[in-house]
mmCIF file of C-alpha atoms and ligand atoms in Angstrom:
data_model
loop_
_atom_site.group_PDB
_atom_site.id
_atom_site.type_symbol
_atom_site.label_atom_id
_atom_site.label_comp_id
_atom_site.label_asym_id
_atom_site.label_seq_id
_atom_site.Cartn_x
_atom_site.Cartn_y
_atom_site.Cartn_z
ATOM 1 C CA UNK A 21 91.434 134.062 89.716
ATOM 2 C CA UNK A 22 90.600 132.470 86.424
ATOM 3 C CA UNK A 23 92.244 131.339 83.245
ATOM 4 C CA UNK A 24 93.954 133.780 80.947
ATOM 5 C CA UNK A 25 95.155 135.902 83.804
ATOM 6 C CA UNK A 26 98.589 137.361 84.001
ATOM 7 C CA UNK A 27 101.334 134.877 84.584
ATOM 8 C CA UNK A 28 99.860 132.045 82.508
ATOM 9 C CA UNK A 29 101.891 131.025 79.470
ATOM 10 C CA UNK A 30 100.037 132.389 76.455
ATOM 11 C CA UNK A 31 97.966 129.801 74.613
ATOM 12 C CA UNK A 32 98.778 126.991 77.056
ATOM 13 C CA UNK A 33 95.839 124.716 77.812
ATOM 14 C CA UNK A 34 94.855 124.221 81.430
ATOM 15 C CA UNK A 35 95.797 120.606 82.014
ATOM 16 C CA UNK A 36 94.778 120.564 85.662
ATOM 17 C CA UNK A 37 94.285 122.972 88.563
ATOM 18 C CA UNK A 38 96.986 123.287 91.185
ATOM 19 C CA UNK A 39 96.547 120.440 93.601
ATOM 20 C CA UNK A 40 99.899 119.272 94.950
ATOM 21 C CA UNK A 41 100.637 115.626 95.472
ATOM 22 C CA UNK A 42 100.172 114.695 99.096
ATOM 23 C CA UNK A 43 103.184 113.903 101.324
ATOM 24 C CA UNK A 44 102.204 110.215 101.118
ATOM 25 C CA UNK A 45 102.221 110.330 97.317
ATOM 26 C CA UNK A 46 105.613 112.076 97.331
ATOM 27 C CA UNK A 47 107.006 109.517 99.739
ATOM 28 C CA UNK A 48 105.687 106.583 97.744
ATOM 29 C CA UNK A 49 106.766 108.058 94.436
ATOM 30 C CA UNK A 50 110.295 108.203 95.821
ATOM 31 C CA UNK A 51 109.996 104.545 96.823
ATOM 32 C CA UNK A 52 108.507 103.609 93.472
ATOM 33 C CA UNK A 53 111.418 105.201 91.627
ATOM 34 C CA UNK A 54 113.981 103.551 93.866
ATOM 35 C CA UNK A 55 115.742 100.243 93.913
ATOM 36 C CA UNK A 56 114.239 96.882 94.668
ATOM 37 C CA UNK A 57 111.997 94.453 92.921
ATOM 38 C CA UNK A 58 109.111 96.905 92.678
ATOM 39 C CA UNK A 59 111.078 100.063 91.972
ATOM 40 C CA UNK A 60 112.062 101.839 88.766
ATOM 41 C CA UNK A 61 115.669 101.791 89.970
ATOM 42 C CA UNK A 62 116.620 105.341 89.017
ATOM 43 C CA UNK A 63 119.997 106.876 89.852
ATOM 44 C CA UNK A 64 122.150 109.931 89.288
ATOM 45 C CA UNK A 65 122.091 109.517 85.532
ATOM 46 C CA UNK A 66 118.350 109.779 85.277
ATOM 47 C CA UNK A 67 116.338 112.820 84.278
ATOM 48 C CA UNK A 68 112.848 113.175 85.774
ATOM 49 C CA UNK A 69 110.304 115.505 84.166
ATOM 50 C CA UNK A 70 107.153 116.594 85.993
ATOM 51 C CA UNK A 71 104.623 117.843 83.435
ATOM 52 C CA UNK A 72 102.731 120.434 85.460
ATOM 53 C CA UNK A 73 105.072 120.517 88.425
ATOM 54 C CA UNK A 74 103.133 122.912 90.675
ATOM 55 C CA UNK A 75 105.331 123.749 93.657
ATOM 56 C CA UNK A 76 107.890 121.107 92.571
ATOM 57 C CA UNK A 77 108.082 119.563 96.019
ATOM 58 C CA UNK A 78 107.868 116.139 94.470
ATOM 59 C CA UNK A 79 110.876 116.848 92.243
ATOM 60 C CA UNK A 80 112.827 118.263 95.187
ATOM 61 C CA UNK A 81 112.197 115.086 97.132
ATOM 62 C CA UNK A 82 113.249 112.892 94.197
ATOM 63 C CA UNK A 83 116.369 114.953 93.538
ATOM 64 C CA UNK A 84 117.356 114.862 97.204
ATOM 65 C CA UNK A 85 116.877 111.125 97.403
ATOM 66 C CA UNK A 86 118.484 110.019 94.151
ATOM 67 C CA UNK A 87 120.719 112.934 93.127
ATOM 68 C CA UNK A 88 119.176 112.814 89.666
ATOM 69 C CA UNK A 89 118.378 115.783 87.462
ATOM 70 C CA UNK A 90 114.788 116.979 87.421
ATOM 71 C CA UNK A 91 112.850 119.343 85.193
ATOM 72 C CA UNK A 92 109.547 120.816 86.340
ATOM 73 C CA UNK A 93 107.315 122.439 83.732
ATOM 74 C CA UNK A 94 104.714 124.822 85.109
ATOM 75 C CA UNK A 95 102.507 127.194 83.087
ATOM 76 C CA UNK A 96 101.404 129.411 85.973
ATOM 77 C CA UNK A 97 104.007 131.953 87.097
ATOM 78 C CA UNK A 98 102.702 131.912 90.676
ATOM 79 C CA UNK A 99 103.435 128.200 91.059
ATOM 80 C CA UNK A 100 106.632 128.358 89.066
ATOM 81 C CA UNK A 101 107.853 131.039 91.523
ATOM 82 C CA UNK A 102 106.748 128.913 94.446
ATOM 83 C CA UNK A 103 108.632 125.977 92.899
ATOM 84 C CA UNK A 104 111.769 128.105 92.619
ATOM 85 C CA UNK A 105 111.473 128.900 96.298
ATOM 86 C CA UNK A 106 111.143 125.242 97.184
ATOM 87 C CA UNK A 107 114.198 124.399 95.083
ATOM 88 C CA UNK A 108 116.096 127.126 96.939
ATOM 89 C CA UNK A 109 114.779 125.934 100.299
ATOM 90 C CA UNK A 110 115.917 122.343 99.690
ATOM 91 C CA UNK A 111 119.181 123.506 98.118
ATOM 92 C CA UNK A 112 118.707 121.427 95.002
ATOM 93 C CA UNK A 113 119.172 124.188 92.444
ATOM 94 C CA UNK A 114 122.075 122.263 90.888
ATOM 95 C CA UNK A 115 119.679 119.382 90.180
ATOM 96 C CA UNK A 116 116.185 120.799 89.697
ATOM 97 C CA UNK A 117 115.273 123.135 86.845
ATOM 98 C CA UNK A 118 111.915 124.868 87.020
ATOM 99 C CA UNK A 119 110.532 126.041 83.675
ATOM 100 C CA UNK A 120 107.737 128.511 83.277
ATOM 101 C CA UNK A 121 106.376 126.877 80.152
ATOM 102 C CA UNK A 122 103.570 124.876 78.572
ATOM 103 C CA UNK A 123 103.855 121.162 79.383
ATOM 104 C CA UNK A 124 102.285 120.246 76.041
ATOM 105 C CA UNK A 125 105.222 121.838 74.233
ATOM 106 C CA UNK A 126 108.403 120.526 75.794
ATOM 107 C CA UNK A 127 111.058 120.564 73.100
ATOM 108 C CA UNK A 128 113.598 118.440 74.946
ATOM 109 C CA UNK A 129 111.333 115.759 76.422
ATOM 110 C CA UNK A 130 113.637 113.227 74.753
ATOM 111 C CA UNK A 131 116.069 113.921 77.642
ATOM 112 C CA UNK A 132 113.602 112.396 80.100
ATOM 113 C CA UNK A 133 114.129 108.945 81.472
ATOM 114 C CA UNK A 134 111.143 109.330 83.797
ATOM 115 C CA UNK A 135 107.989 111.366 83.287
ATOM 116 C CA UNK A 136 105.734 112.123 86.232
ATOM 117 C CA UNK A 137 102.216 113.413 85.713
ATOM 118 C CA UNK A 138 99.472 114.423 88.096
ATOM 119 C CA UNK A 139 96.855 115.818 85.761
ATOM 120 C CA UNK A 140 93.428 114.409 84.885
ATOM 121 C CA UNK A 141 91.972 111.858 82.460
ATOM 122 C CA UNK A 142 91.349 114.425 79.725
ATOM 123 C CA UNK A 143 94.801 115.964 79.944
ATOM 124 C CA UNK A 144 96.466 112.573 80.064
ATOM 125 C CA UNK A 145 94.667 111.879 76.765
ATOM 126 C CA UNK A 146 95.824 115.214 75.372
ATOM 127 C CA UNK A 147 99.393 114.153 76.059
ATOM 128 C CA UNK A 148 98.862 110.645 74.673
ATOM 129 C CA UNK A 149 101.088 111.092 71.630
ATOM 130 C CA UNK A 150 104.158 112.418 73.438
ATOM 131 C CA UNK A 151 103.754 110.087 76.414
ATOM 132 C CA UNK A 152 103.310 107.015 74.243
ATOM 133 C CA UNK A 153 106.344 107.957 72.132
ATOM 134 C CA UNK A 154 108.418 108.441 75.288
ATOM 135 C CA UNK A 155 107.197 105.151 76.745
ATOM 136 C CA UNK A 156 108.187 103.348 73.560
ATOM 137 C CA UNK A 157 111.661 104.864 73.885
ATOM 138 C CA UNK A 158 111.917 103.224 77.257
ATOM 139 C CA UNK A 159 110.986 106.196 79.435
ATOM 140 C CA UNK A 160 109.349 105.209 82.712
ATOM 141 C CA UNK A 161 106.021 106.915 83.269
ATOM 142 C CA UNK A 162 104.493 107.560 86.670
ATOM 143 C CA UNK A 163 100.923 108.797 86.817
ATOM 144 C CA UNK A 164 99.304 109.975 90.008
ATOM 145 C CA UNK A 165 95.628 109.111 90.357
ATOM 146 C CA UNK A 166 94.845 108.042 86.785
ATOM 147 C CA UNK A 167 95.985 104.998 84.886
ATOM 148 C CA UNK A 168 96.998 105.557 81.283
ATOM 149 C CA UNK A 169 94.824 103.199 79.328
ATOM 150 C CA UNK A 170 96.518 104.076 76.060
ATOM 151 C CA UNK A 171 99.696 102.416 77.272
ATOM 152 C CA UNK A 172 97.782 99.158 77.011
ATOM 153 C CA UNK A 173 97.306 98.083 80.621
ATOM 154 C CA UNK A 174 101.044 97.738 80.927
ATOM 155 C CA UNK A 175 101.534 99.308 84.316
ATOM 156 C CA UNK A 176 103.915 97.258 86.396
ATOM 157 C CA UNK A 177 103.042 98.722 89.782
ATOM 158 C CA UNK A 178 99.929 100.341 91.228
ATOM 159 C CA UNK A 179 100.419 101.781 94.658
ATOM 160 C CA UNK A 180 97.674 102.790 97.028
ATOM 161 C CA UNK A 181 98.389 106.135 98.712
ATOM 162 C CA UNK A 182 96.329 107.983 101.288
ATOM 163 C CA UNK A 183 94.103 104.933 101.449
ATOM 164 C CA UNK A 184 92.721 105.428 97.951
ATOM 165 C CA UNK A 185 94.821 107.452 95.529
ATOM 166 C CA UNK A 186 96.749 105.313 93.131
ATOM 167 C CA UNK A 187 100.167 105.771 91.676
ATOM 168 C CA UNK A 188 100.850 103.923 88.458
ATOM 169 C CA UNK A 189 104.300 103.033 87.210
ATOM 170 C CA UNK A 190 104.704 102.155 83.532
ATOM 171 C CA UNK A 191 107.987 100.559 82.611
ATOM 172 C CA UNK A 192 108.132 98.954 79.185
ATOM 173 C CA UNK A 193 111.155 96.799 79.971
ATOM 174 C CA UNK A 194 109.576 95.310 83.060
ATOM 175 C CA UNK A 195 106.183 94.993 81.423
ATOM 176 C CA UNK A 196 107.792 92.908 78.670
ATOM 177 C CA UNK A 197 109.703 90.825 81.156
ATOM 178 C CA UNK A 198 106.573 90.249 83.216
ATOM 179 C CA UNK A 199 104.444 89.417 80.184
ATOM 180 C CA UNK A 200 100.811 90.338 79.703
ATOM 181 C CA UNK A 201 99.577 87.556 81.996
ATOM 182 C CA UNK A 202 101.015 89.404 84.962
ATOM 183 C CA UNK A 203 98.714 92.350 84.293
ATOM 184 C CA UNK A 204 95.805 89.949 84.209
ATOM 185 C CA UNK A 205 96.943 88.503 87.518
ATOM 186 C CA UNK A 206 97.245 91.970 88.994
ATOM 187 C CA UNK A 207 93.689 92.701 87.912
ATOM 188 C CA UNK A 208 92.471 89.496 89.417
ATOM 189 C CA UNK A 209 94.066 90.553 92.704
ATOM 190 C CA UNK A 210 92.374 93.930 92.564
ATOM 191 C CA UNK A 211 91.456 95.053 96.037
ATOM 192 C CA UNK A 212 88.266 96.791 94.900
ATOM 193 C CA UNK A 213 87.439 94.454 92.041
ATOM 194 C CA UNK A 214 85.854 97.081 89.812
ATOM 195 C CA UNK A 215 85.360 95.592 86.394
ATOM 196 C CA UNK A 216 87.686 96.963 83.781
ATOM 197 C CA UNK A 217 89.662 99.197 86.078
ATOM 198 C CA UNK A 218 93.375 98.670 86.220
ATOM 199 C CA UNK A 219 93.817 98.480 89.944
ATOM 200 C CA UNK A 220 96.285 96.219 91.602
ATOM 201 C CA UNK A 221 97.386 95.837 95.179
ATOM 202 C CA UNK A 222 100.601 97.663 96.017
ATOM 203 C CA UNK A 223 102.480 94.541 97.069
ATOM 204 C CA UNK A 224 101.967 90.839 97.348
ATOM 205 C CA UNK A 225 100.208 90.177 100.592
ATOM 206 C CA UNK A 226 99.613 86.928 102.360
ATOM 207 C CA UNK A 227 96.080 85.597 102.581
ATOM 208 C CA UNK A 228 96.194 86.121 106.342
ATOM 209 C CA UNK A 229 97.130 89.819 105.976
ATOM 210 C CA UNK A 230 94.388 90.320 103.411
ATOM 211 C CA UNK A 231 91.834 88.764 105.769
ATOM 212 C CA UNK A 232 93.142 90.875 108.642
ATOM 213 C CA UNK A 233 92.906 94.066 106.594
ATOM 214 C CA UNK A 234 89.421 93.155 105.479
ATOM 215 C CA UNK A 235 88.382 92.426 109.042
ATOM 216 C CA UNK A 236 89.465 95.861 110.340
ATOM 217 C CA UNK A 237 88.158 97.846 107.342
ATOM 218 C CA UNK A 238 84.758 99.232 108.317
ATOM 219 C CA UNK A 239 83.904 99.915 104.678
ATOM 220 C CA UNK A 240 84.410 96.329 103.618
ATOM 221 C CA UNK A 241 83.528 94.363 106.730
ATOM 222 C CA UNK A 242 79.940 95.227 107.724
ATOM 223 C CA UNK A 243 80.288 93.256 110.966
ATOM 224 C CA UNK A 244 83.178 95.211 112.539
ATOM 225 C CA UNK A 245 81.012 98.247 113.356
ATOM 226 C CA UNK A 246 78.293 96.011 114.719
ATOM 227 C CA UNK A 247 80.774 94.101 116.860
ATOM 228 C CA UNK A 248 82.199 97.381 118.172
ATOM 229 C CA UNK A 249 78.775 98.875 118.916
ATOM 230 C CA UNK A 250 77.642 95.599 120.525
ATOM 231 C CA UNK A 251 80.697 95.568 122.775
ATOM 232 C CA UNK A 252 80.039 99.159 123.769
ATOM 233 C CA UNK A 253 76.401 98.385 124.624
ATOM 234 C CA UNK A 254 77.565 95.442 126.773
ATOM 235 C CA UNK A 255 80.058 97.719 128.523
ATOM 236 C CA UNK A 256 77.403 100.376 129.217
ATOM 237 C CA UNK A 257 75.060 97.696 130.562
ATOM 238 C CA UNK A 258 77.780 96.458 132.927
ATOM 239 C CA UNK A 259 78.587 99.943 134.106
ATOM 240 C CA UNK A 260 74.944 100.794 134.711
ATOM 241 C CA UNK A 261 74.505 97.517 136.577
ATOM 242 C CA UNK A 262 77.443 98.433 138.862
ATOM 243 C CA UNK A 263 76.004 101.899 139.403
ATOM 244 C CA UNK A 264 72.513 100.555 140.159
ATOM 245 C CA UNK A 265 73.795 98.141 142.763
ATOM 246 C CA UNK A 266 75.610 100.842 144.608
ATOM 247 C CA UNK A 267 79.013 99.608 143.652
ATOM 248 C CA UNK A 268 79.729 102.683 141.624
ATOM 249 C CA UNK A 269 82.312 105.221 142.544
ATOM 250 C CA UNK A 270 83.807 108.202 140.787
ATOM 251 C CA UNK A 271 85.889 105.913 138.525
ATOM 252 C CA UNK A 272 82.791 104.247 137.124
ATOM 253 C CA UNK A 273 81.376 107.646 136.161
ATOM 254 C CA UNK A 274 84.681 108.514 134.507
ATOM 255 C CA UNK A 275 84.716 105.249 132.577
ATOM 256 C CA UNK A 276 81.134 105.863 131.430
ATOM 257 C CA UNK A 277 82.075 109.314 130.123
ATOM 258 C CA UNK A 278 85.216 108.015 128.396
ATOM 259 C CA UNK A 279 83.304 105.118 126.833
ATOM 260 C CA UNK A 280 80.608 107.466 125.519
ATOM 261 C CA UNK A 281 83.287 109.686 123.980
ATOM 262 C CA UNK A 282 84.945 106.683 122.362
ATOM 263 C CA UNK A 283 81.605 105.367 121.076
ATOM 264 C CA UNK A 284 80.660 108.674 119.414
ATOM 265 C CA UNK A 285 84.177 109.370 118.089
ATOM 266 C CA UNK A 286 84.547 105.999 116.386
ATOM 267 C CA UNK A 287 81.107 106.230 114.761
ATOM 268 C CA UNK A 288 81.765 109.831 113.677
ATOM 269 C CA UNK A 289 85.129 108.864 112.184
ATOM 270 C CA UNK A 290 83.623 105.999 110.202
ATOM 271 C CA UNK A 291 80.905 108.267 108.835
ATOM 272 C CA UNK A 292 83.516 110.824 107.711
ATOM 273 C CA UNK A 293 85.704 108.117 106.190
ATOM 274 C CA UNK A 294 82.785 106.726 104.247
ATOM 275 C CA UNK A 295 81.824 110.206 102.976
ATOM 276 C CA UNK A 296 85.415 110.761 101.804
ATOM 277 C CA UNK A 297 85.448 107.466 99.905
ATOM 278 C CA UNK A 298 82.104 108.280 98.283
ATOM 279 C CA UNK A 299 83.392 111.725 97.284
ATOM 280 C CA UNK A 300 86.494 110.135 95.737
ATOM 281 C CA UNK A 301 84.291 107.809 93.703
ATOM 282 C CA UNK A 302 82.160 110.768 92.574
ATOM 283 C CA UNK A 303 85.289 112.684 91.498
ATOM 284 C CA UNK A 304 86.497 109.687 89.525
ATOM 285 C CA UNK A 305 83.097 109.403 87.875
ATOM 286 C CA UNK A 306 83.155 113.078 86.920
ATOM 287 C CA UNK A 307 86.688 112.776 85.493
ATOM 288 C CA UNK A 308 85.764 109.651 83.524
ATOM 289 C CA UNK A 309 82.611 111.370 82.229
ATOM 290 C CA UNK A 310 84.667 114.324 81.040
ATOM 291 C CA UNK A 311 87.138 111.982 79.318
ATOM 292 C CA UNK A 312 84.359 110.007 77.656
ATOM 293 C CA UNK A 313 82.736 113.281 76.489
ATOM 294 C CA UNK A 314 86.080 114.354 75.054
ATOM 295 C CA UNK A 315 86.320 111.127 73.138
ATOM 296 C CA UNK A 316 82.712 111.469 71.970
ATOM 297 C CA UNK A 317 81.645 108.289 73.724
ATOM 298 C CA UNK A 318 78.033 107.881 74.687
ATOM 299 C CA UNK A 319 78.438 104.810 76.834
ATOM 300 C CA UNK A 320 78.253 105.260 80.582
ATOM 301 C CA UNK A 321 81.870 105.539 81.713
ATOM 302 C CA UNK A 322 83.265 103.128 84.197
ATOM 303 C CA UNK A 323 83.707 105.931 86.706
ATOM 304 C CA UNK A 324 79.934 105.993 87.164
ATOM 305 C CA UNK A 325 79.956 102.255 87.712
ATOM 306 C CA UNK A 326 82.769 102.675 90.153
ATOM 307 C CA UNK A 327 80.797 105.320 92.039
ATOM 308 C CA UNK A 328 77.627 103.281 92.180
ATOM 309 C CA UNK A 329 79.443 100.090 93.051
ATOM 310 C CA UNK A 330 81.290 101.854 95.834
ATOM 311 C CA UNK A 331 78.010 103.290 97.107
ATOM 312 C CA UNK A 332 76.371 99.875 96.988
ATOM 313 C CA UNK A 333 79.341 98.454 98.863
ATOM 314 C CA UNK A 334 79.105 101.176 101.451
ATOM 315 C CA UNK A 335 75.354 100.741 101.866
ATOM 316 C CA UNK A 336 75.946 97.116 102.833
ATOM 317 C CA UNK A 337 77.911 98.337 105.818
ATOM 318 C CA UNK A 338 75.084 100.504 107.168
HETATM 319 C C1 LIG B 425 97.476 118.663 89.975
HETATM 320 S S1 LIG B 425 98.824 119.824 89.933
HETATM 321 C C2 LIG B 425 100.197 118.734 90.158
HETATM 322 C C3 LIG B 425 101.388 119.430 90.744
HETATM 323 C C4 LIG B 425 102.618 118.536 90.904
HETATM 324 N N1 LIG B 425 102.918 117.795 89.715
HETATM 325 C C5 LIG B 425 102.433 117.587 92.064
HETATM 326 O O1 LIG B 425 102.234 116.394 91.802
HETATM 327 O O2 LIG B 425 102.485 118.004 93.212
HETATM 328 C C6 LIG B 425 98.866 120.212 88.201
HETATM 329 C C7 LIG B 425 99.753 121.386 87.855
HETATM 330 O O3 LIG B 425 99.814 121.503 86.432
HETATM 331 C C8 LIG B 425 99.884 122.878 86.094
HETATM 332 N N2 LIG B 425 99.464 123.014 84.699
HETATM 333 C C9 LIG B 425 98.209 122.987 84.205
HETATM 334 N N3 LIG B 425 98.248 123.133 82.870
HETATM 335 C C10 LIG B 425 99.544 123.225 82.492
HETATM 336 C C11 LIG B 425 100.215 123.392 81.263
HETATM 337 N N4 LIG B 425 99.585 123.485 80.104
HETATM 338 N N5 LIG B 425 101.563 123.414 81.275
HETATM 339 C C12 LIG B 425 102.250 123.312 82.452
HETATM 340 N N6 LIG B 425 101.656 123.215 83.651
HETATM 341 C C13 LIG B 425 100.323 123.143 83.680
HETATM 342 C C14 LIG B 425 98.961 123.521 87.119
HETATM 343 O O4 LIG B 425 99.222 124.890 87.280
HETATM 344 C C15 LIG B 425 99.269 122.703 88.385
HETATM 345 O O5 LIG B 425 100.290 123.332 89.126
#
């Protein structure tokens, strides 16, 4: 199935392939739009647009939670149909409108009070003019995965989802109230510390919690795996000692088998986790390279730096 096939709005550019937001992203987007110090504080009077809505599950969740109107724009008839089914399933037809249309040509985007986007760097740039205009009107912008550099580092929240994906909320009113120094502070508190990348922790955390998280994160704390493996070796030594001295019984053999399973499972899990983080960094690098190519830049994009820095970080833990 490629581009230009039946069901695609004629002439519409492919902004991104279908890749629905994860349940965690949907859940956190709902939180991010909600009340509270860190939320956008939307209510029934708001109108949320999803540019490239896919199956519109995100909009259904938002509509259900806040009773606001939502408009999903989807250029592929297959996903627009799927979105209609979701709307029917969640019984939010009175709130959610699904449009089989091109998201780059939305005539009534001025109705939006919130715009959600889960596209890619290049497509975010393609929408720069309309998104910037909306943002200046006071529309809140939420971008899944990619920060919108053209909004001038003004994001007021950056939420970590699924361990790595980031959800950025841009809210001009709050950005002004916070002042530019807050963005600088957010950057300083970056959990990954990649130079030039607008990444901030999701919430203020105490120093103790940060230390605790660092301690139990095998990708950041190189000692935790060594401590675990050392403890397992000590346990095996003890069990073998008991066996050798004739003190062993069936329970000791069971414990040995269970310990071996635990040992291999934990090490396998950490290897998979590390591979997933590396893949994420590679994807980011590819997206940044595509964006830089689109802008005609020759400089190495930060995505590559991010990938190599992440790799270097991961190597330390080996
Ligand atoms: C990454 S998915 C995001 C889906 C949804 N917003 C979510 O977060 O679950 C991007 C969606 O944009 C749609 N899309 C791509 N180009 C588009 C265009 N020009 N107009 C409208 N939708 C488009 C794709 O078909 C796909 O469903």
